Coordinates of C-alpha atoms in Angstrom, one line a residue:
Chain V
X1 CA -15.8 -6.0 -15.7
X2 CA -19.5 -5.8 -15.9
X3 CA -21.4 -3.4 -13.6
X4 CA -23.2 -4.5 -10.7
X5 CA -26.0 -2.6 -9.0
X6 CA -26.1 -1.6 -5.9
X7 CA -26.8 -3.8 -2.7
X8 CA -29.2 -2.7 -0.5
X9 CA -28.5 -3.9 2.8
X10 CA -30.8 -3.9 6.1
X11 CA -29.4 -3.2 9.4
X12 CA -31.9 -3.9 12.7
X13 CA -33.7 -3.3 14.2
X14 CA -33.3 -5.5 16.8
X15 CA -28.4 -5.0 16.6
X16 CA -26.4 -5.0 19.5
X17 CA -23.9 -1.8 17.7
X18 CA -27.9 0.0 16.9
X19 CA -27.7 1.0 20.5
X20 CA -31.4 -0.1 21.4
X21 CA -34.0 -0.5 18.0
X22 CA -33.1 1.1 14.6
X23 CA -33.1 0.5 11.0
X24 CA -31.1 1.0 9.1
X25 CA -31.6 0.6 5.1
X26 CA -28.5 1.0 3.6
X27 CA -27.4 1.3 0.2
X28 CA -23.9 -0.4 -0.4
X29 CA -21.4 -0.5 -3.4
X30 CA -19.3 -2.7 -2.5
X31 CA -18.7 -2.0 0.5
X32 CA -18.5 1.9 0.5
X33 CA -21.9 3.2 1.6
X34 CA -23.0 5.1 -0.6
X35 CA -26.9 6.4 1.0
X36 CA -28.7 5.7 4.3
X37 CA -32.0 5.6 5.2
X38 CA -33.0 5.6 9.2
X39 CA -36.5 4.0 9.6
X40 CA -36.5 5.1 13.9
X41 CA -39.8 5.4 16.3
X42 CA -40.4 1.7 16.7
X43 CA -40.1 3.0 21.0
X44 CA -42.2 5.4 19.9
X45 CA -44.6 5.5 23.3
X46 CA -46.3 8.9 22.3
X47 CA -44.8 9.9 25.8
X48 CA -45.8 13.9 24.6
X49 CA -49.9 12.7 24.4
X50 CA -49.7 10.5 27.4
X51 CA -48.2 13.9 29.5
X52 CA -51.3 16.3 28.2
X53 CA -53.4 13.3 29.7
X54 CA -52.2 14.0 32.9
X55 CA -51.5 16.6 35.1
X56 CA -48.3 17.9 36.2
X57 CA -46.2 15.7 38.6
X58 CA -47.3 12.5 37.3
X59 CA -45.0 12.6 33.4
X60 CA -41.7 13.9 35.8
X61 CA -41.2 9.7 35.3
X62 CA -41.7 10.2 31.6
X63 CA -38.8 11.7 31.2
X64 CA -37.1 9.6 33.2
X65 CA -37.8 7.4 30.7
X66 CA -37.2 9.7 27.6
X67 CA -33.4 9.8 27.6
X68 CA -33.2 6.6 30.0
X69 CA -28.7 7.1 30.1
X70 CA -29.2 10.8 31.3
X71 CA -33.0 10.4 33.7
X72 CA -32.3 12.9 35.8
X73 CA -31.1 15.4 32.8
X74 CA -34.4 15.2 31.1
X75 CA -36.1 16.0 34.0
X76 CA -34.9 19.0 34.7
X77 CA -35.6 20.6 31.8
X78 CA -39.5 19.7 32.1
X79 CA -39.6 20.6 36.0
X80 CA -37.7 24.2 34.8
X81 CA -39.8 24.4 32.2
X82 CA -43.3 24.3 34.4
X83 CA -41.0 26.5 37.6
X84 CA -41.1 29.6 35.0
X85 CA -44.5 28.9 33.5
X86 CA -45.5 29.6 37.8
X87 CA -43.0 32.1 38.2
X88 CA -40.9 30.5 41.0
X89 CA -37.6 30.0 42.7
X90 CA -36.1 26.9 44.2
X91 CA -34.4 27.5 47.2
X92 CA -30.8 27.8 46.4
X93 CA -30.1 24.5 47.7
X94 CA -32.1 22.7 45.9
X95 CA -30.1 24.0 42.7
X96 CA -26.9 22.7 44.0
X97 CA -28.3 19.6 44.2
X98 CA -29.8 20.0 41.5
X99 CA -26.7 20.5 39.3
X100 CA -24.7 18.5 40.8
X101 CA -26.6 15.5 39.8
X102 CA -27.1 17.3 36.7
X103 CA -23.1 16.8 36.3
X104 CA -23.6 13.0 38.1
X105 CA -25.4 12.2 34.9
X106 CA -23.1 13.5 32.9
X107 CA -20.7 11.2 34.2
X108 CA -23.1 7.3 34.3
X109 CA -24.0 9.1 29.8
X110 CA -20.7 9.4 29.3
X111 CA -19.2 6.1 30.8
X112 CA -21.8 4.6 29.2
X113 CA -21.3 5.5 26.1
X114 CA -17.5 5.5 26.0
X115 CA -18.1 1.8 26.8
X116 CA -20.2 1.2 24.7
X117 CA -18.6 2.9 21.9
X118 CA -14.9 1.9 22.8
X119 CA -17.1 -2.3 22.6
X120 CA -18.8 -1.2 18.7
X121 CA -15.5 -0.4 18.1
X122 CA -13.7 -3.3 19.8
X123 CA -12.8 -2.4 23.1
X124 CA -13.6 -5.0 25.6
X125 CA -11.7 -4.2 28.4
X126 CA -13.0 -0.7 29.0
X127 CA -16.4 -1.6 28.7
X128 CA -16.4 -3.4 32.2
X129 CA -14.6 -0.7 33.8
X130 CA -16.6 2.0 32.5
X131 CA -19.7 0.3 34.2
X132 CA -16.8 -0.5 37.5
X133 CA -17.8 3.6 38.2
X134 CA -20.8 3.9 36.6
X135 CA -21.7 1.9 39.4
X136 CA -21.1 3.9 42.2
X137 CA -22.8 6.7 40.9
X138 CA -26.3 5.2 40.5
X139 CA -26.1 4.3 44.6
X140 CA -26.2 8.0 44.3
X141 CA -29.0 7.8 42.9
X142 CA -30.7 4.8 44.9
X143 CA -29.9 6.6 47.9
X144 CA -31.6 10.2 47.1
X145 CA -34.5 9.0 45.2
X146 CA -34.6 5.3 46.2
X147 CA -34.1 4.4 42.5
X148 CA -31.5 3.2 40.3
X149 CA -32.2 5.1 37.1
X150 CA -35.8 6.5 37.0
X151 CA -35.8 8.9 39.4
X152 CA -38.5 11.0 39.3
X153 CA -36.4 13.4 42.2
X154 CA -37.5 17.0 40.6
X155 CA -40.2 18.8 41.8
X156 CA -41.3 21.6 40.7
X157 CA -40.1 24.2 43.4
X158 CA -36.9 21.5 43.9
X159 CA -35.7 18.3 44.7
X160 CA -37.9 15.5 46.8
X161 CA -36.0 15.4 49.6
X162 CA -32.5 16.3 51.3
X163 CA -29.7 14.2 50.3
X164 CA -29.5 11.5 53.3
X165 CA -27.4 11.4 55.7
X166 CA -26.5 7.6 55.5
X167 CA -25.3 5.8 52.9
X168 CA -27.1 2.6 52.7
X169 CA -24.3 -0.1 53.0
X170 CA -23.5 -4.1 52.2
X171 CA -24.6 -6.6 54.5
X172 CA -22.6 -9.9 55.1
X173 CA -24.6 -13.4 54.0
X174 CA -23.1 -17.0 53.4
X175 CA -21.3 -15.4 50.1
X176 CA -20.0 -12.6 51.3
X177 CA -17.6 -12.9 54.5
X178 CA -17.2 -10.0 57.6
X179 CA -14.2 -8.9 56.7
X180 CA -14.9 -8.0 53.0
X181 CA -18.2 -6.5 53.9
X182 CA -16.0 -4.1 55.9
X183 CA -13.7 -3.6 53.0
X184 CA -16.3 -2.8 50.8
X185 CA -18.3 -0.5 52.9
X186 CA -14.8 1.9 53.8
X187 CA -16.3 4.7 52.0
X188 CA -19.6 4.3 52.5
X189 CA -19.5 5.1 56.5
X190 CA -20.9 8.8 56.2
X191 CA -23.1 10.6 54.8
X192 CA -23.7 10.9 51.2
X193 CA -21.9 13.6 50.4
X194 CA -18.9 12.0 51.5
X195 CA -19.4 8.7 49.1
X196 CA -19.7 11.5 46.1
X197 CA -16.5 13.5 47.7
X198 CA -14.7 10.2 47.6
X199 CA -15.7 9.5 43.9
X200 CA -14.8 13.1 43.1
X201 CA -11.6 11.5 44.0
X202 CA -10.7 8.0 42.9
X203 CA -12.6 9.4 39.5
X204 CA -9.7 11.1 38.7
X205 CA -7.2 8.4 37.6
X206 CA -10.5 6.1 36.4
X207 CA -10.9 8.2 33.2
X208 CA -6.6 8.6 33.1
X209 CA -6.8 4.7 33.2
X210 CA -9.5 4.7 30.0
X211 CA -7.3 7.6 28.6
X212 CA -3.9 5.6 28.6
X213 CA -6.2 2.4 27.0
X214 CA -7.7 4.7 24.6
X215 CA -5.9 8.0 23.2
X216 CA -3.0 6.8 21.5
X217 CA -4.4 3.5 21.1
X218 CA -3.5 2.7 17.6
X219 CA -6.5 0.6 16.6
X220 CA -9.1 3.0 17.8
X221 CA -7.3 5.5 15.9
X222 CA -7.6 4.1 13.2
X223 CA -11.4 3.3 13.5
X224 CA -11.6 7.2 14.4
X225 CA -9.7 9.9 13.6
X226 CA -11.0 11.4 9.5
X227 CA -14.4 9.7 10.5
X228 CA -17.5 11.4 10.0
X229 CA -15.9 14.9 10.0
X230 CA -18.5 17.4 9.6
X231 CA -17.1 20.9 9.8
X232 CA -18.9 23.8 12.1
X233 CA -20.7 25.5 9.5
X234 CA -22.8 22.2 8.9
X235 CA -23.5 21.2 12.0
X236 CA -25.0 24.7 12.8
X237 CA -26.9 23.9 9.9
X238 CA -27.6 20.5 11.1
X239 CA -28.7 21.5 14.6
X240 CA -26.0 19.6 16.0
X241 CA -25.8 20.4 19.6
X242 CA -23.4 19.3 23.1
X243 CA -20.3 17.5 22.2
X244 CA -21.5 17.0 18.7
X245 CA -21.3 20.7 17.9
X246 CA -18.3 21.8 20.3
X247 CA -16.5 18.4 18.3
X248 CA -16.9 20.4 15.7
X249 CA -14.8 23.4 17.7
X250 CA -18.3 26.2 18.4
X251 CA -17.5 26.5 21.8
X252 CA -21.4 26.6 22.2
X253 CA -22.6 25.4 26.3
X254 CA -26.0 26.3 27.6
X255 CA -24.6 26.2 31.2
X256 CA -22.6 29.3 30.2
X257 CA -24.4 30.6 27.7
X258 CA -27.6 30.7 29.4
X259 CA -27.1 29.8 32.4
X260 CA -29.6 28.5 34.4
X261 CA -29.4 27.3 38.8
X262 CA -25.7 28.4 39.8
X263 CA -23.8 27.6 36.4
X264 CA -23.4 30.5 36.8
X265 CA -21.6 30.4 40.0
X266 CA -19.2 28.0 39.3
X267 CA -15.7 27.4 37.4
X268 CA -15.3 24.6 35.2
X269 CA -13.9 25.1 31.1
X270 CA -15.3 23.6 27.9
X271 CA -13.7 21.4 26.0
X272 CA -13.7 22.0 22.1
X273 CA -12.8 20.3 19.4
X274 CA -10.3 20.9 16.1
X275 CA -11.5 18.6 13.2
X276 CA -15.3 17.6 14.0
X277 CA -14.1 13.9 13.7
X278 CA -15.2 11.0 15.9
X279 CA -12.0 11.0 18.0
X280 CA -12.2 15.1 18.7
X281 CA -16.0 14.1 20.2
X282 CA -14.3 11.0 22.2
X283 CA -11.9 13.9 23.6
X284 CA -14.5 16.6 24.4
X285 CA -16.5 14.0 26.3
X286 CA -13.7 13.0 28.1
X287 CA -12.7 15.8 28.9
X288 CA -16.4 16.9 29.4
X289 CA -15.9 14.1 31.3
X290 CA -12.9 15.7 33.9
X291 CA -15.4 19.2 34.5
X292 CA -18.1 17.2 35.2
X293 CA -15.7 16.0 38.4
X294 CA -14.9 19.7 39.1
X295 CA -18.2 20.6 39.1
X296 CA -19.6 18.2 41.4
X297 CA -16.0 18.7 43.8
X298 CA -17.0 22.2 43.9
X299 CA -21.0 21.0 44.8
X300 CA -20.1 18.5 47.2
X301 CA -18.4 21.6 49.0
X302 CA -21.0 24.0 48.7
X303 CA -23.6 21.2 49.9
X304 CA -21.8 20.7 53.1
X305 CA -21.5 23.9 54.6
X306 CA -25.4 25.7 54.0
X307 CA -28.0 23.4 55.2
X308 CA -31.2 24.7 54.1
X309 CA -34.6 23.9 52.7
X310 CA -34.2 22.0 49.7
X311 CA -38.3 22.4 48.5
X312 CA -40.3 25.9 48.5
X313 CA -43.5 25.6 51.3
X314 CA -45.8 26.8 48.5
X315 CA -48.8 24.4 49.2
X316 CA -50.5 25.1 46.0
X317 CA -47.5 23.0 44.6
X318 CA -45.5 20.8 46.5
X319 CA -47.4 18.6 49.3
X320 CA -47.1 20.1 53.3
X321 CA -44.8 18.1 56.1
X322 CA -47.1 14.4 57.1
X323 CA -47.0 15.1 60.4
X324 CA -49.3 18.5 60.1
X325 CA -51.5 16.9 57.6
X326 CA -52.2 14.8 60.8
X327 CA -54.1 18.0 63.1
X328 CA -54.4 20.9 60.2
X329 CA -57.1 20.9 58.3
X330 CA -55.6 23.2 55.7
X331 CA -52.9 21.3 55.0
X332 CA -55.1 18.1 54.4
X333 CA -57.2 19.8 52.1
X334 CA -54.1 20.8 50.6
X335 CA -52.8 17.4 50.4
X336 CA -56.1 15.9 49.1
X337 CA -56.3 19.0 46.3
X338 CA -52.4 18.5 45.2
X339 CA -52.7 14.8 44.6
X340 CA -56.3 14.9 43.2
X341 CA -56.1 17.5 40.4
X342 CA -52.6 18.9 41.0
X343 CA -52.0 22.5 40.1
X344 CA -52.8 24.5 37.2
X345 CA -50.3 26.4 35.7
X346 CA -51.4 30.5 34.0
X347 CA -51.7 30.1 30.4
X348 CA -49.0 31.1 28.8
X349 CA -45.7 28.9 26.5
X350 CA -42.2 28.3 27.0
X351 CA -39.7 27.0 25.8
X352 CA -37.3 26.0 28.3
X353 CA -33.9 24.0 27.1
X354 CA -30.9 22.6 29.1
X355 CA -27.2 20.9 28.5
X356 CA -27.9 17.8 28.7
X357 CA -24.8 15.4 28.2
X358 CA -26.7 14.4 24.2
X359 CA -27.1 18.4 23.8
X360 CA -29.8 20.0 24.1
X361 CA -32.3 19.3 25.8
X362 CA -35.7 21.4 25.4
X363 CA -38.7 20.9 26.7
X364 CA -42.3 23.4 25.4
X365 CA -45.2 23.7 26.9
X366 CA -48.3 25.1 25.6
X367 CA -50.7 25.6 29.0
X368 CA -54.1 27.0 28.7
X369 CA -53.6 27.5 32.1
X370 CA -55.4 23.5 33.3
X371 CA -53.3 21.0 35.6
X372 CA -52.7 19.7 32.0
X373 CA -50.5 21.2 29.4
X374 CA -52.1 21.4 26.7
X375 CA -49.2 20.5 24.8
X376 CA -45.9 19.4 25.7
X377 CA -42.6 19.2 23.0
X378 CA -39.7 17.6 23.8
X379 CA -36.4 18.6 21.7
X380 CA -34.5 15.5 21.5
X381 CA -30.9 16.2 20.6
X382 CA -30.2 12.6 19.1
X383 CA -33.4 13.5 16.2
X384 CA -31.1 15.8 15.3
X385 CA -28.6 14.0 15.4
X386 CA -29.4 11.0 13.6
X387 CA -31.2 12.6 10.7
X388 CA -27.3 13.4 10.1
X389 CA -26.0 10.1 9.8
X390 CA -26.9 10.0 5.3
X391 CA -24.4 12.9 5.1
X392 CA -22.0 12.2 7.9
X393 CA -21.3 7.9 6.8
X394 CA -21.5 9.2 2.6
X395 CA -18.4 7.0 0.8
X396 CA -17.1 5.4 4.3
X397 CA -17.2 2.1 5.0
X398 CA -19.7 -0.1 6.4
X399 CA -17.5 -0.6 9.5
X400 CA -17.2 3.4 9.7
X401 CA -21.1 3.6 9.8
X402 CA -20.6 1.6 13.5
X403 CA -17.8 4.5 14.3
X404 CA -20.3 6.9 13.7
X405 CA -23.6 5.9 15.8
X406 CA -21.3 5.5 18.6
X407 CA -19.7 9.0 18.2
X408 CA -23.7 10.2 17.8
X409 CA -24.4 8.8 21.1
X410 CA -28.2 7.8 20.6
X411 CA -30.7 7.2 22.7
X412 CA -34.0 5.9 21.1
X413 CA -36.1 6.7 24.8
X414 CA -35.5 10.5 24.0
X415 CA -35.5 10.1 20.2
X416 CA -38.4 8.4 19.3
X417 CA -40.6 9.4 22.8
Chain C
X1 CA -28.6 41.3 30.9
X2 CA -30.4 38.8 29.4
X3 CA -34.0 41.3 29.3
X4 CA -31.2 44.0 27.8
X5 CA -30.3 41.6 24.3
X6 CA -33.7 40.8 24.1
X7 CA -34.9 44.4 24.0
X8 CA -32.4 44.9 21.0
X9 CA -33.6 41.8 19.9
X10 CA -37.2 43.5 20.3
X11 CA -35.5 46.9 18.1
X12 CA -34.4 44.2 15.2
X13 CA -37.0 43.0 14.7
X14 CA -38.9 45.9 14.4
X15 CA -37.2 47.9 12.3
X16 CA -36.3 44.9 10.1
X17 CA -39.7 42.9 10.0
X18 CA -41.6 46.7 9.6
X19 CA -43.1 45.3 5.8
X20 CA -44.5 42.2 7.1
X21 CA -47.7 41.8 9.1
X22 CA -47.1 40.4 12.2
X23 CA -48.5 39.9 16.0
X24 CA -45.6 40.1 18.5
X25 CA -45.4 39.1 21.6
X26 CA -42.7 40.0 24.2
X27 CA -42.6 38.9 27.8
X28 CA -39.1 40.1 28.6
X29 CA -37.7 36.8 28.7
X30 CA -38.6 35.4 24.7
X31 CA -40.4 36.7 22.4
X32 CA -43.3 35.1 19.5
X33 CA -43.9 36.1 16.5
X34 CA -47.8 35.2 15.0
X35 CA -46.8 35.6 11.4
X36 CA -49.3 35.2 8.5
X37 CA -48.2 31.5 6.4
X38 CA -47.4 33.1 3.4
X39 CA -44.9 35.6 4.6
X40 CA -43.0 32.2 6.3
X41 CA -40.2 31.4 3.9
X42 CA -39.6 35.4 3.2
X43 CA -39.4 35.8 7.0
X44 CA -37.3 33.1 8.0
X45 CA -33.9 33.7 4.7
X46 CA -34.6 37.2 6.6
X47 CA -34.2 36.5 9.9
X48 CA -31.0 33.9 9.1
X49 CA -29.4 36.2 6.7
X50 CA -29.4 39.6 7.7
X51 CA -26.3 39.6 9.6
X52 CA -27.1 41.4 13.0
X53 CA -30.1 38.8 13.5
X54 CA -27.9 36.2 13.1
X55 CA -30.2 32.8 13.7
X56 CA -28.3 30.6 12.1
X57 CA -29.6 27.3 13.7
X58 CA -33.4 25.7 13.2
X59 CA -33.5 23.8 16.9
X60 CA -36.6 22.7 16.7
X61 CA -40.2 22.5 14.1
X62 CA -43.2 21.3 16.3
X63 CA -47.3 21.3 15.8
X64 CA -49.8 22.2 17.9
X65 CA -53.5 21.3 17.4
X66 CA -56.4 23.7 19.4
X67 CA -59.2 22.0 19.1
X68 CA -59.6 21.4 22.4
X69 CA -57.6 24.7 23.4
X70 CA -59.2 26.1 26.7
X71 CA -61.5 23.6 27.5
X72 CA -61.9 21.7 30.1
X73 CA -62.5 17.7 31.2
X74 CA -65.7 17.7 33.3
X75 CA -67.4 21.7 32.8
X76 CA -71.2 21.4 33.7
X77 CA -73.6 23.9 34.6
X78 CA -76.2 21.7 36.3
X79 CA -75.4 18.2 38.5
X80 CA -75.6 15.0 36.3
X81 CA -77.2 12.2 36.9
X82 CA -74.2 10.4 35.4
X83 CA -71.2 9.8 37.3
X84 CA -67.8 8.5 36.7
X85 CA -68.9 6.8 33.1
X86 CA -68.7 11.2 32.3
X87 CA -65.0 10.4 31.7
X88 CA -64.6 7.6 29.4
X89 CA -63.8 8.2 26.2
X90 CA -64.3 5.7 23.5
X91 CA -65.6 6.9 20.3
X92 CA -63.2 6.4 17.0
X93 CA -63.1 9.4 15.1
X94 CA -62.6 8.9 11.1
X95 CA -61.5 11.9 10.1
X96 CA -63.9 13.5 7.1
X97 CA -61.9 14.0 4.3
X98 CA -64.1 17.2 3.0
X99 CA -63.7 18.8 6.4
X100 CA -63.0 22.3 6.9
X101 CA -60.7 23.3 10.0
X102 CA -61.6 26.2 12.4
X103 CA -59.0 28.9 11.1
X104 CA -56.5 29.1 14.7
X105 CA -56.7 24.9 14.0
X106 CA -53.7 24.1 13.3
X107 CA -50.4 25.5 14.0
X108 CA -46.4 25.0 13.3
X109 CA -44.1 27.0 15.2
X110 CA -39.8 27.1 14.9
X111 CA -38.1 27.9 17.5
X112 CA -34.6 29.4 16.2
X113 CA -31.6 30.3 18.5
X114 CA -28.5 32.6 17.4
X115 CA -25.0 30.9 18.2
X116 CA -23.1 34.7 17.6
X117 CA -25.6 36.5 19.1
X118 CA -27.4 34.5 21.5
X119 CA -30.5 34.7 21.4
X120 CA -34.1 32.9 20.8
X121 CA -37.3 33.4 18.9
X122 CA -40.1 31.7 18.2
X123 CA -41.8 31.6 15.3
X124 CA -45.9 30.5 14.9
X125 CA -48.1 29.9 11.6
X126 CA -51.3 28.9 12.1
X127 CA -52.2 26.7 8.6
X128 CA -56.0 28.4 7.7
X129 CA -58.4 26.7 7.2
X130 CA -57.3 23.8 4.6
X131 CA -58.1 20.6 4.9
X132 CA -54.9 19.0 5.3
X133 CA -53.3 21.9 6.6
X134 CA -50.5 22.6 4.4
X135 CA -47.8 25.5 5.3
X136 CA -44.2 25.9 3.4
X137 CA -41.6 23.8 4.0
X138 CA -37.9 25.2 5.4
X139 CA -35.6 22.7 4.7
X140 CA -34.2 25.2 2.0
X141 CA -33.8 27.4 4.6
X142 CA -32.7 25.5 7.5
X143 CA -31.2 21.3 6.8
X144 CA -32.1 20.8 10.1
X145 CA -35.9 21.3 9.4
X146 CA -36.0 17.9 7.3
X147 CA -36.6 15.4 10.3
X148 CA -38.7 18.1 12.6
X149 CA -41.4 18.8 9.4
X150 CA -41.3 14.9 8.8
X151 CA -42.6 14.5 12.7
X152 CA -44.9 16.8 12.9
X153 CA -46.4 15.4 9.1
X154 CA -46.9 12.1 10.9
X155 CA -48.4 13.1 14.2
X156 CA -50.5 16.3 13.1
X157 CA -50.8 15.6 8.8
X158 CA -49.7 19.0 8.4
X159 CA -48.1 18.8 5.2
X160 CA -44.6 21.0 4.0
X161 CA -44.6 21.9 0.9
X162 CA -41.7 21.4 -1.0
X163 CA -40.4 19.1 1.6
X164 CA -37.9 16.4 -0.4
X165 CA -39.2 13.4 1.5
X166 CA -42.5 13.7 3.6
X167 CA -42.5 10.7 4.9
X168 CA -43.9 9.1 8.4
X169 CA -41.2 8.6 10.8
X170 CA -41.8 7.8 13.9
X171 CA -46.1 5.6 14.3
X172 CA -45.9 2.0 12.4
X173 CA -45.7 1.4 8.8
X174 CA -48.9 1.2 7.3
X175 CA -50.1 3.7 10.7
X176 CA -53.6 5.2 9.7
X177 CA -54.7 8.4 11.5
X178 CA -52.7 11.3 13.0
X179 CA -52.4 10.6 16.4
X180 CA -51.1 13.7 18.3
X181 CA -54.6 15.8 17.0
X182 CA -56.5 16.1 19.5
X183 CA -59.4 14.1 18.0
X184 CA -57.5 11.3 18.2
X185 CA -58.5 9.0 20.5
X186 CA -55.4 8.4 23.3
X187 CA -55.1 4.8 23.0
X188 CA -55.3 4.3 19.5
X189 CA -57.6 3.0 16.9
X190 CA -55.7 -0.4 16.4
X191 CA -54.6 -3.2 18.4
X192 CA -51.9 -5.4 18.2
X193 CA -52.2 -9.6 18.6
X194 CA -51.3 -12.8 17.0
X195 CA -53.4 -15.3 16.0
X196 CA -52.2 -18.6 17.2
X197 CA -55.2 -20.5 14.3
X198 CA -53.5 -18.5 11.5
X199 CA -50.3 -18.5 13.4
X200 CA -49.5 -14.3 12.5
X201 CA -49.6 -10.9 13.4
X202 CA -52.6 -8.7 13.1
X203 CA -54.5 -6.0 13.8
X204 CA -58.4 -5.5 15.5
X205 CA -60.0 -2.5 16.9
X206 CA -58.9 -1.7 20.1
X207 CA -60.2 -3.4 23.1
X208 CA -59.7 -1.4 26.3
X209 CA -61.4 2.5 26.9
X210 CA -59.8 5.0 28.3
X211 CA -60.5 6.4 31.3
X212 CA -58.4 9.7 32.0
X213 CA -58.6 9.1 36.4
X214 CA -57.7 13.0 36.8
X215 CA -60.1 15.0 34.8
X216 CA -58.7 19.0 33.2
X217 CA -59.6 21.4 35.3
X218 CA -59.1 24.6 34.4
X219 CA -58.2 27.4 37.1
X220 CA -57.9 30.8 36.7
X221 CA -55.9 33.5 39.0
X222 CA -58.5 35.5 41.0
X223 CA -57.9 38.8 40.1
X224 CA -57.0 40.5 43.1

C-alpha cells in the first residue's frame, strides 16, 4: 500500500460541538487523531485590562461575563479578593446567601454541561430535561437580582439586597388560562426560600431521571468509558482542578481544603472518580449536583431561622440607605463619593481562589492603593484544561474528540477573558 | 489553623532556600518570594522536588507591567485651565525596539500549590532592563506552564527561554504589540471594518478616543 500523508483538518471556530468559539487544527491519520492544536482567543475581550481602568465595583458585572454559565461563582472570587485586601468580613447571613447561590450556580452549570455533553454524544432528550430544571434556578437568580444570567449580586461587604419576600408569579393572558396559571404558580406562593426548598425536594428525583437515561446506557458508556483517561499524577502536573482532578481520583476541593465563607459549617461529601475517564467525570459531576442540593437545603434551613443584615454598614464601601440620603448630609456625601470615585483599596496583592463548578477559579489583584485594581489576573480553570486536550485525545478517534471536548466543560468567556 | 500552616512553611523556606538571595514577605496567610531571575529554575525545581515542600502544581503564571504603579491619573500641583480633556488618551505608542526598560518594570508571577500539604506560595521575579524582557521557562518543571507562559508572552511581550512553542495565544492572527502593557492604549491601535467597495475586511487606525469616566485616585490611609 502506498504511504499516505496525514490529513490536516480544521474544526470550528463556529461549530455546535465547540461549545463557543474554538478552532482546532487536527492532524489526522485516517480516523485517528495524531495531534491537536487548539486556537483560542476568539472571544478575547481584554476583561482584565478593562477592569484596570474602572473602579472596583464597576467590574463585578464583568466577572459574570467571564464564565457565563457559572456567573455568581466568578463574582464570588473577585468580591472575596477585594474583601481580603480591605480586611472586611461580610455578615454571616450574607455568607450563607452567597454559599446558597454558589451551589445553585453549581447545579446550573452542571445541568447545562450534562445537557450539552449529552447532546454532543447523541442524547437529545436529556438536553430538554436539563433545561427544564435550569429554568427554575434562573428564576431564583431573577427574583434576587432582577437578571436571569448576569446577576451582579455580590458586593464587597455582602450581597446587594436581602432575599425577596415573594416570588414573581405567572400572570394569565389570552394564551394561558387562569386555571393553568394557578397550576404554574403552585410553588410561587411563598418566599424565594420556599421556592428553593420546593426545588430541592423535587430535584433528587430529577437527577435519578437523568441517571436512568445515561448511567447504564450502552451507547453512553461506549462513548465515554476509557475515553480521555488522565492519570492522577498527570492531572496534577497539567494543572487540573475541580471535577477534572477529582475524576482522576484526587480528593481536592477548595470548599473543604481551604474553606471560605461558611463551607466549614456545612455537611457535604466530595465525590471522586477511579479511572479518570470521561465516564468517571460524568459520575463525579452528577454526584456533585446531589451534594450541592444538600448544601442548599442546609442553607435554606439556616436562612429561614436567622434574619439579619446582608451587607456591612460602612458607607465608605457600601451605599447609604436611600431615605437617609434625603435629610442626612453625611450620607449624601458618602453616596456621592462612592458612586463618583469609588473606594480605595490598600496597597498589596492577593490571590483568592474559589471552587467554581469547573475548577479553581482564582482572582489575583495587585493594588497600588488606588480606586482601581493595578493588575487583575483571572485564573480560569478551563484554560489549563483545554491546554491538555492534545494529550487527552492523542490516538483516539475523531468522534472521541467531541466526548473529550464535552468532558472538559469549557466556557470560552473565562478561557479567553 | 491557617496561620500555623504558613508558619511551618515559612520555617521550611528558611531552611531549604537559605543559600539563595530572596526577599520574603509573609503576611500570615500567604508567602511571597521575590527572587533573582537567574535562580528561578533552581528554586522552582527545589520547591517541587523537595519532599517537605512538595509544590506539585503550578496554578498560574502571569505577567505584570509596573510602568504606572502608584501614579494617579489627575495629580496636579496647581489649578489648570484645561478641564475634562486632561483625561483623554489618544497617542498611539509604537514601541521602540532599542528601548531599555526600568529595572523593575516587568515581572512574572507564579502561583504554586501543594496538594499534599495544602499550602500555596507566590514567586515573583523581575525581568530587568533587557529588551525584550526574558526569563527562563518552567515548562520543564510543570507542564501546565505551557499556555500560561504563552499568554504572558502574548499580552506582555515577555519571552520565556526554553519554551517549546512560544506563539501568541489570545490575540488576533497578525496582531502587533502587546496589549496588556500599560503604554498600550485601551482602545487599541487598529480597528476592523468591512470595505464595501473592495468587498473585504480591512484594518484602519482606531477612530475612538478613550475617555476614562473615573480617574485613578490613590488615597493613602491616614496614620492614626
